[in-house]
CSV table of C-alpha atoms in Angstrom, one decimal:
chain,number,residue,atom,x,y,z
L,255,UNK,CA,-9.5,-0.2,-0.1
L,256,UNK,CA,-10.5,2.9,1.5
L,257,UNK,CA,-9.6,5.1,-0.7
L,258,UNK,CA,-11.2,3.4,-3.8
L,259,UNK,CA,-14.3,2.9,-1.9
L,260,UNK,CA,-14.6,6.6,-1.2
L,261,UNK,CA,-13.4,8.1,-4.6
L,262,UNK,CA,-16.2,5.5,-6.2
L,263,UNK,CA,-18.9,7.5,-5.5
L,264,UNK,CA,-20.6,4.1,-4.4
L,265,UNK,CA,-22.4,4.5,-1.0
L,266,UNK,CA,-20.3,2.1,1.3
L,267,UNK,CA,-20.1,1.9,5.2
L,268,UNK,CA,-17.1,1.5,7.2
L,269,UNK,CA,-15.6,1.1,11.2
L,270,UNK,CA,-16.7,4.6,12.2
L,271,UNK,CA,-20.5,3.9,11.1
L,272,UNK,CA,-19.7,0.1,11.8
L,273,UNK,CA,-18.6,0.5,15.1
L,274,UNK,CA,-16.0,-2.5,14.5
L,275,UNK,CA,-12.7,-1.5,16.3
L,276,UNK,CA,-9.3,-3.8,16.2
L,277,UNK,CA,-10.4,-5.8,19.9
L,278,UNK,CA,-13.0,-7.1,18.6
L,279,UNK,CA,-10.8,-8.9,15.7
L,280,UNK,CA,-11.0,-12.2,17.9
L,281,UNK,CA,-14.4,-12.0,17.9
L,282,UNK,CA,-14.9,-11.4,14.2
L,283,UNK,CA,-12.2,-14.2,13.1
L,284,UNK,CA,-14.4,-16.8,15.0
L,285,UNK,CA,-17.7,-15.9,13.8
L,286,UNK,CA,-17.0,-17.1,10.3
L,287,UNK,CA,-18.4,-13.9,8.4
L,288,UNK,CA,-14.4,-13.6,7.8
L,289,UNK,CA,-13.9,-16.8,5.3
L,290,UNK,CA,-10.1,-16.4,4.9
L,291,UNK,CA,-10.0,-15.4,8.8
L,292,UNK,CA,-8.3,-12.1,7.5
L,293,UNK,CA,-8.8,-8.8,7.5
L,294,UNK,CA,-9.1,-6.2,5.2
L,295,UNK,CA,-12.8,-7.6,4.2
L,296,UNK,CA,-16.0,-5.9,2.7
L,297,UNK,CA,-19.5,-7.6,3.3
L,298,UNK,CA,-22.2,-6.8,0.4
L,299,UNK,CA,-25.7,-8.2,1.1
L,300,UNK,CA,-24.9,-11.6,2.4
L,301,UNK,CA,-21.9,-12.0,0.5
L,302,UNK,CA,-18.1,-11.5,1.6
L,303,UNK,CA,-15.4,-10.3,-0.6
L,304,UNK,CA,-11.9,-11.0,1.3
L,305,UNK,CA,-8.7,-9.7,0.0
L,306,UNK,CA,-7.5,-6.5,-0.8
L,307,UNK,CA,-7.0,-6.5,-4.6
L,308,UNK,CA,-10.0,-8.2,-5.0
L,309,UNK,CA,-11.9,-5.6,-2.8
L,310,UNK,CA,-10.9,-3.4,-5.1
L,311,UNK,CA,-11.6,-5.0,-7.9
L,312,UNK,CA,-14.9,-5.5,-6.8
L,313,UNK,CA,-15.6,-1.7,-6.2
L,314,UNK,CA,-14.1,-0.5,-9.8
L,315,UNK,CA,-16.0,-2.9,-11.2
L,316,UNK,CA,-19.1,-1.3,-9.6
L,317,UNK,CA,-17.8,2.3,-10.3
L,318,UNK,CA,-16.1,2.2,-13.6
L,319,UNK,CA,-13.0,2.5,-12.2
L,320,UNK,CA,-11.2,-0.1,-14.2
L,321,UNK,CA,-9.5,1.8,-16.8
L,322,UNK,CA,-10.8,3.2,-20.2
L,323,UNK,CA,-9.7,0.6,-22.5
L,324,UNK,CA,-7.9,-2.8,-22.1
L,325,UNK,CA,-4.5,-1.1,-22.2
L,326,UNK,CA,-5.5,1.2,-19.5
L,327,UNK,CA,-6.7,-1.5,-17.6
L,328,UNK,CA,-4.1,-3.8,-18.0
L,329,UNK,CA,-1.8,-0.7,-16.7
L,330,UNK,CA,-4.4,-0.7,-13.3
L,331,UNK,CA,-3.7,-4.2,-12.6
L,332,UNK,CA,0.0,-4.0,-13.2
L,333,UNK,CA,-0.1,-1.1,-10.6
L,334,UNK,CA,-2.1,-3.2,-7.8
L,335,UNK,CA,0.3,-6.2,-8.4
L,336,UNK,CA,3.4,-3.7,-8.0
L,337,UNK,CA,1.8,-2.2,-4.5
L,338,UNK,CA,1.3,-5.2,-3.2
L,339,UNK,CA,4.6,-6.5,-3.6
L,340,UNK,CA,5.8,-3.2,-1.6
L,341,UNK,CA,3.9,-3.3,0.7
L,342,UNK,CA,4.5,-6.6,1.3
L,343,UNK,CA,8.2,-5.8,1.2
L,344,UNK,CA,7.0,-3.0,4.2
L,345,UNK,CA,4.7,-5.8,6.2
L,346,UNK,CA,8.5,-7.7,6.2
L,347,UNK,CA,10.6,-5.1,6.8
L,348,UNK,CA,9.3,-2.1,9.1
L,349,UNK,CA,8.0,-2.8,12.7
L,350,UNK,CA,4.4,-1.8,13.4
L,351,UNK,CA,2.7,0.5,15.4
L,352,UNK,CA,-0.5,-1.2,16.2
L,353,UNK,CA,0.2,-4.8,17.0
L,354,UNK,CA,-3.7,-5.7,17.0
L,355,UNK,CA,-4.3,-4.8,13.2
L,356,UNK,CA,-1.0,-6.5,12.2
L,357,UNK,CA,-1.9,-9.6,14.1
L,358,UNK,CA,-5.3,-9.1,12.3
L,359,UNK,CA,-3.7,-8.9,8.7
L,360,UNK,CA,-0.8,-11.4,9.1
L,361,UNK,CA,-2.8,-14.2,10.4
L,362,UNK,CA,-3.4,-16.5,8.2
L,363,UNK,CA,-0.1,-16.2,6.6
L,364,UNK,CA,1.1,-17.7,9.9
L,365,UNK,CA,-1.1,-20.0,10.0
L,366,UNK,CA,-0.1,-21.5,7.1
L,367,UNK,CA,3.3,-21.8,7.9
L,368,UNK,CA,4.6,-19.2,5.4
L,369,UNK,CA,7.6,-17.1,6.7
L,370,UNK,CA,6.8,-14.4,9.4
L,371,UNK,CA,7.7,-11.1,8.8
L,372,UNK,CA,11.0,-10.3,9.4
L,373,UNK,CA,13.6,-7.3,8.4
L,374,UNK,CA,15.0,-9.4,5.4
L,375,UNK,CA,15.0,-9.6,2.0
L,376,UNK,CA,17.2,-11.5,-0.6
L,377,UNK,CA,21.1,-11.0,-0.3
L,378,UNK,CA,21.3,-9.1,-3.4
L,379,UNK,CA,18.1,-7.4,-2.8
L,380,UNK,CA,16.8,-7.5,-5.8
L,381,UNK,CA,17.7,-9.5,-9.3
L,382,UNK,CA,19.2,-8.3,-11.7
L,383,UNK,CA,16.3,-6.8,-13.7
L,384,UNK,CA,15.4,-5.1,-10.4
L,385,UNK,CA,12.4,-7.7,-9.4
L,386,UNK,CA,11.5,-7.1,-6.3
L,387,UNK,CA,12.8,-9.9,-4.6
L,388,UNK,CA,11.3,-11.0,0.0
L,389,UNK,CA,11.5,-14.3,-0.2
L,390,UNK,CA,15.4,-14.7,0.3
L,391,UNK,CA,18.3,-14.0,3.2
L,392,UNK,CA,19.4,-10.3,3.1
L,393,UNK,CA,21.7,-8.1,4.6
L,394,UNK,CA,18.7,-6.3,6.3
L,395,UNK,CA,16.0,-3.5,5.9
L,396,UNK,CA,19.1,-1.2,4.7
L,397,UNK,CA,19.3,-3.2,1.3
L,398,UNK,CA,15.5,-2.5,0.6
L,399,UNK,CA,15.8,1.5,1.3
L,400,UNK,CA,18.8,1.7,-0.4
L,401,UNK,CA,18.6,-0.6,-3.2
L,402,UNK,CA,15.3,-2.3,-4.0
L,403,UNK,CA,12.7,0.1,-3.4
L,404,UNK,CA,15.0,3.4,-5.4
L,405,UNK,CA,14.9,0.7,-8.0
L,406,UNK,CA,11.0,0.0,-8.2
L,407,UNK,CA,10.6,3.8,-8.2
L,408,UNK,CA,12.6,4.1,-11.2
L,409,UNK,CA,10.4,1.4,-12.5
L,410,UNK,CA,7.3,3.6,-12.2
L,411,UNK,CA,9.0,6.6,-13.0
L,412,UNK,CA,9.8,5.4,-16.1
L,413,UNK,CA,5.9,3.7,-16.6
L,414,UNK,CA,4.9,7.7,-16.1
L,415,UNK,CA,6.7,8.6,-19.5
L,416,UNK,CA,6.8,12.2,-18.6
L,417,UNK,CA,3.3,12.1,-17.7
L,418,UNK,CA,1.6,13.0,-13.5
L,419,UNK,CA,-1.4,9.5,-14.3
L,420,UNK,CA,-1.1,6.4,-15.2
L,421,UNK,CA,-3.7,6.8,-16.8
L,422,UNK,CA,-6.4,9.1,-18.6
L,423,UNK,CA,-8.4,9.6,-15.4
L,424,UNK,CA,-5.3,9.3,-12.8
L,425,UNK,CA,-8.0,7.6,-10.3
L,426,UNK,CA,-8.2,3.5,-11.3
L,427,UNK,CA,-8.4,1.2,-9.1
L,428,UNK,CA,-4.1,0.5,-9.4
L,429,UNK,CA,-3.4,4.2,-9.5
L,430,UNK,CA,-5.2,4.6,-6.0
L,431,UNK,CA,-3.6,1.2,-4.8
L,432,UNK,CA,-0.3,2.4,-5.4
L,433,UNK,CA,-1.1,5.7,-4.3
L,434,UNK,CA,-2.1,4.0,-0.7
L,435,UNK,CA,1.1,2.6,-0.2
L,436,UNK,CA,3.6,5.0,-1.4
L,437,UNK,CA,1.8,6.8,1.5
L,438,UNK,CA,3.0,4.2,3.8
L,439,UNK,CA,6.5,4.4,2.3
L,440,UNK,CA,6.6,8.3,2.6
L,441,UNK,CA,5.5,8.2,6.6
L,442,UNK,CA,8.5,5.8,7.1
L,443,UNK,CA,10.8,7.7,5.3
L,444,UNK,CA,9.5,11.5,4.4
L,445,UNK,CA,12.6,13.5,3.5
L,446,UNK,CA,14.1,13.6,0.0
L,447,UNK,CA,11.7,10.6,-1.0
L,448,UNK,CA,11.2,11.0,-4.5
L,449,UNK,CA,14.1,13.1,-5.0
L,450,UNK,CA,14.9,11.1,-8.3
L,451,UNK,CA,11.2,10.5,-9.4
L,452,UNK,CA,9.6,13.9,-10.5
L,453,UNK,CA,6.6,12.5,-12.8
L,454,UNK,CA,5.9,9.9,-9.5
L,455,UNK,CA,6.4,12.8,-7.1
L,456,UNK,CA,3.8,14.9,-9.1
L,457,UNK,CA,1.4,11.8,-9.5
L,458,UNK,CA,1.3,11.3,-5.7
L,459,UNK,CA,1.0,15.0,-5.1
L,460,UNK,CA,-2.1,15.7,-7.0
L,461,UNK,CA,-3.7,12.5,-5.5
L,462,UNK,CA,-2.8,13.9,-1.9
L,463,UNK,CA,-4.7,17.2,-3.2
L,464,UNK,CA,-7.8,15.2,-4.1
L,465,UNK,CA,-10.8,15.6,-1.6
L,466,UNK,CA,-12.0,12.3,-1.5
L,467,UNK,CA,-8.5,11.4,-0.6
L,468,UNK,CA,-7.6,13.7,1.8
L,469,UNK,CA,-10.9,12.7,3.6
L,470,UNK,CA,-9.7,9.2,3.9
L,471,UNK,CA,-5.9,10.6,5.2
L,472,UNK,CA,-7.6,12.8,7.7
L,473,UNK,CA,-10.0,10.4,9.2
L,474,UNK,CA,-13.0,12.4,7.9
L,475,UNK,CA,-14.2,9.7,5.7
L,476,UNK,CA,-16.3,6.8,7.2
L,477,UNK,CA,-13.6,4.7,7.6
L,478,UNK,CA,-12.8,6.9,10.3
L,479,UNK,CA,-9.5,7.7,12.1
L,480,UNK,CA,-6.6,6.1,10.1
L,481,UNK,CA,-3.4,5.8,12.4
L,482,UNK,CA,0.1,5.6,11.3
L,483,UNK,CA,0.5,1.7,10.0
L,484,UNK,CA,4.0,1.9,10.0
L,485,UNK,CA,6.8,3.4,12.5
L,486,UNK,CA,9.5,5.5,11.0
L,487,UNK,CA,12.7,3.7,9.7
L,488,UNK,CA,15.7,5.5,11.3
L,489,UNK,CA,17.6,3.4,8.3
L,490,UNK,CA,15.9,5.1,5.6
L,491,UNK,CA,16.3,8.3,6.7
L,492,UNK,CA,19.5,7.8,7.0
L,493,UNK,CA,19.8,6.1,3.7
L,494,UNK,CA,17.8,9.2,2.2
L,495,UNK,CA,19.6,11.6,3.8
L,496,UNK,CA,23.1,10.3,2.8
L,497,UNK,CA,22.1,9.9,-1.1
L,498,UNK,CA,20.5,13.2,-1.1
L,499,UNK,CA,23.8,14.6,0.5
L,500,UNK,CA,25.5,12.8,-2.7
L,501,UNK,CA,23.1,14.3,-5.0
L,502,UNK,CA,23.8,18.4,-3.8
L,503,UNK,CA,27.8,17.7,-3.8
C-alpha cells in the first residue's frame, strides 16, 4: 500500500511521521483502532480501512488510479487478486526476517484456526490450468520455484501481449500491487528471475525507475525504512540457476 499511496499524489502520513514501530503492535492490536486486529491498516479521519486490497482501493479511488475504462479496470483488479495469491504463496513458503511484523500480519489468520504458514503447497503444485494452488500437501517450497510461480509468470507474460503496462498509464492500483510483490519475489531469488518473461521484466524495470517508487524502495518516502520482508531462498537460486544453466546449453 505504500507504494500506491505515494504515487497518488494524495498527502498521506506513515511510521516515520507516525512514529509507530513494530513493538508497539501489542499495543496497537489491543486498543481497538485495528478492527480486524491486523496490520497493514490506514486510519482517515476517524475511520479505519483494514486490508490491503482494500487500502488500495480506497486510495485509487481517491486518486484516479483505477484504470481508464472498465476493461482497464477490471485488468487492475485481476492484478491485485493475482499478487495476493503470491504473496500469499511467499507468506507460506519463505521464512521471514522480522518475526514482529509477521506475527503482526499473520495474526488473525491464526486466530482463526486457518493453517499457519508453512513451506507447502499442493502435491502437484499447481492444477492443471496452472491455478495457483496453497491450500494442499506438497513436496515443498522447491515445487513453487520451480513449477508454480514460472507458471504464473507466463500467465502475466502472456497478459502483457508484447506490451511493458498493463495498462495505458502502467501505474493502477493492480499494476503497483503486483509490482510490490514481484519485488519480494526478486529479493528471494534475484538471478535469472525473469529470464523467460521479457515484457514482465521490462514492466517491473520501468516501475523500479520511477521516483515515487524508488522513494518508497529506499526508505526515503514517509513510510520510512523498508527492510527485507523476506530471507533469500537458497532453493530458488538453485532452481534459477539450474534452468538458466538449461537455457545457455
Amino acid at each position: 500500500p505504500a507504494i500506491v499511496a505515494e504515487l497518488s499524489g494524495l498527502p498521506w502520513h506513515g511510521p516515520r511521521d507516525t512514529g509507530f514501530e513494530a513493538d508497539q503492535w501489542p499495543e496497537l492490536r489491543e486498543s481497538g483502532r485495528c478492527p480486524l486486529g491486523q496490520l497493514p491498516m490506514l486510519e482517515v479521519g476517524g475511520f479505519t480501512v483494514c486490508q490491503a486490497i482494500a487500502i488500495v482501493n480506497y486510495i485509487g479511488k481517491n486518486a484516479g488510479m483505477e484504470g481508464a475504462d472498465l476493461i482497464e479496470f477490471a485488468t487492475s483488479q485481476t492484478l491485485l487478486s493475482e499478487a495476493e495469491c503470491l504473496y500469499g504463496a511467499l507468506c507460506r513458503f519463505q521464512p521471514t526476517a522480522d518475526a514482529k511484523m509477521r506475527e503482526a500480519m499473520c495474526s488473525v489468520s491464526r486466530d482463526l484456526g486457518s493453517k499457519p504458514p508453512t513451506s507447502t503447497v499442493s502435491k502437484k503444485g499447481r492444477s492443471q490450468d496452472g491455478a495457483l494452488d496453497v491450500d494442499g500437501e506438497s513436496n515443498g517450497p522447491a515445487t513453487f520455484w520451480k513449477e508454480v510461480l514460472p507458471a504464473r509468470l507466463e500467465a502475466l507474460e502472456h497478459m502483457l501481449q508484447g506490451k511493458h503496462t498493463f495498462t495505458s498509464s502502467g501505474i493502477t492500483v493492480g499494476e503497483l500491487h503486483l509490482w510490490s510483490v514481484l519485488h519480494q519475489l526478486r529479493l528471494c531469488a534475484p538471478e535469472a528471475f525473469f529470464a523467460d518473461a521479457a515484457c514482465l521484466q521490462a514492466f517491473y524495470t520501468g516501475l523500479e525507475k520511477h521516483e515515487g517508487v524508488n522513494r518508497v524502495v529506499t526508505g526515503q518516502s514517509t513510510f520510512g525504512p523498508i527492510n527485507q520482508y523476506f530471507v533469500k531462498s537458497e532453493i530458488a537460486l538453485q532452481t534459477i540457476s539450474r534452468a538458466a544453466s538449461c537455457r545457455t546449453m
